[in-house]
């Protein structure tokens, strides 16, 4: 397994010939042999699912003017209520996660503990965690490895042990540790150290690290073996912003840099392309389906960040689409990748369960980056997608259960899709018995 892994990595880095590249990519995806030495806290065996405040609510702290949008205990209680009442919990969304701007600007002068903003979180974090837990969900919080958080609140540096203990005491289940105002050279040591301190609290907490993005932005390649060993997930690249353009930049990063990113994902340790934009201002319905499908292929954490009390039903349906979520949460935990781009149609492939007679099932997404008005017709032979099981495959349309395929698709069969401009077609191929 390990030999295959090294072989695959060297191979993917050095090879150009597309056909050979294609078939070897598929083999490498299937073996995904790099799962050695992972963080053993028993958490995030599937990509975490939940709701996080940042993308939609940023650092709104003026509760007098924006009572329903400011970062406050009400906001998180209300999100909790909606997750439970409107089918998100049932679909698998579990963590309610506070991002930046929850703190007072100063630590407690006596204990040096972090203090939640007294006006916006009057009941304190333990009470909020209790509320979230009482609804059967889990509670996440944000901090920063540096001197300050990105928005200028106190960071954990010099108080790492105390802060880890504080999170344990508050019954936190998930910690996102950002990397603003920090020395990127200290991170290789400091992030594992904070992980060790979290572990020492005795409370299992998912550990989300931001260290690769800060290093890579400055041209330093992250140490993925260390990431897998110390973190359950990590942000590889830029923050997502509320636009299709931003979404495309991020997917392009994961497509182009797949050879060094993809092998690091697996149960307990995931690459994180950042939050879902779905339900907000920047994406159309088609673009939202496209994000959801590509996040499923990438085995990405599914972290919604939208106003669940006002979300339009068509966006809610995308977020709770069980077929797509099942691909995302596939227990094999093999991250997929983009196989090719042809006439601005991107083909993304991920091997998934069930495995029948030794052959994997596959999720395949065709994402259009076209803008020429009408849907684009695009055909591929199954074997060119890496689908080589001789008896053939049954096909299901993951976004459209009424779409009936009346025959078995064999390796030489062409599959033809019609993809809306900036939309996606997302199918599952299951080997027949
Ligand atoms: C959350 O908001 C909804 C609708 O706006 C409301 O019905 C519900 O009671 C709120 N929950 C809390 C805890 O305030
Ligand atoms: C702490 O780490 C040990 C060794 O990896 C692991 O067995 C244990 O479950 C961890 N505990 C927590 C609370 O994460
Ligand atoms: C791939 O990674 C390199 C190194 O960080 C980066 O410079 C480049 O922009 C990435 N490619 C894309 C398309 O984002």
PDB file of C-alpha atoms and ligand atoms in Angstrom, residues 38-43 195-196 198-206 229, ligand 2:
ATOM      1  CA  UNK A  38      -3.568   9.659  11.219  1.00  0.00           C
ATOM      2  CA  UNK A  39      -4.936  11.556  14.210  1.00  0.00           C
ATOM      3  CA  UNK A  40      -6.569   8.975  16.446  1.00  0.00           C
ATOM      4  CA  UNK A  41      -9.297  10.811  18.276  1.00  0.00           C
ATOM      5  CA  UNK A  42     -11.955   8.670  16.605  1.00  0.00           C
ATOM      6  CA  UNK A  43     -13.660  11.745  15.121  1.00  0.00           C
ATOM      7  CA  UNK A 195      -3.785  19.468  19.246  1.00  0.00           C
ATOM      8  CA  UNK A 196      -1.921  17.665  22.009  1.00  0.00           C
ATOM      9  CA  UNK A 198      -6.882  19.482  23.235  1.00  0.00           C
ATOM     10  CA  UNK A 199      -6.262  15.762  23.561  1.00  0.00           C
ATOM     11  CA  UNK A 200      -5.097  16.219  27.140  1.00  0.00           C
ATOM     12  CA  UNK A 201      -8.416  17.743  28.139  1.00  0.00           C
ATOM     13  CA  UNK A 202      -9.862  14.252  27.700  1.00  0.00           C
ATOM     14  CA  UNK A 203     -12.749  15.661  25.696  1.00  0.00           C
ATOM     15  CA  UNK A 204     -12.858  14.492  22.075  1.00  0.00           C
ATOM     16  CA  UNK A 205     -12.851  17.602  19.866  1.00  0.00           C
ATOM     17  CA  UNK A 206     -12.635  17.705  16.093  1.00  0.00           C
ATOM     18  CA  UNK A 229      -1.277  13.102  12.123  1.00  0.00           C
TER      19      UNK A 229
HETATM   20  C1  LIG B   2      -5.791  11.261  22.729  1.00  0.00           C
HETATM   21  O1  LIG B   2      -4.817  10.595  21.939  1.00  0.00           O
HETATM   22  C2  LIG B   2      -4.769   9.185  22.138  1.00  0.00           C
HETATM   23  C3  LIG B   2      -3.588   8.626  21.353  1.00  0.00           C
HETATM   24  O2  LIG B   2      -3.679   8.980  20.004  1.00  0.00           O
HETATM   25  C4  LIG B   2      -6.098   8.588  21.720  1.00  0.00           C
HETATM   26  O3  LIG B   2      -6.086   7.193  21.913  1.00  0.00           O
HETATM   27  C5  LIG B   2      -7.203   9.233  22.529  1.00  0.00           C
HETATM   28  O4  LIG B   2      -8.469   8.740  22.105  1.00  0.00           O
HETATM   29  C6  LIG B   2      -7.169  10.737  22.394  1.00  0.00           C
HETATM   30  N1  LIG B   2      -8.160  11.332  23.283  1.00  0.00           N
HETATM   31  C7  LIG B   2      -8.900  12.378  22.930  1.00  0.00           C
HETATM   32  C8  LIG B   2      -9.828  12.869  23.970  1.00  0.00           C
HETATM   33  O5  LIG B   2      -8.840  12.920  21.831  1.00  0.00           O
END
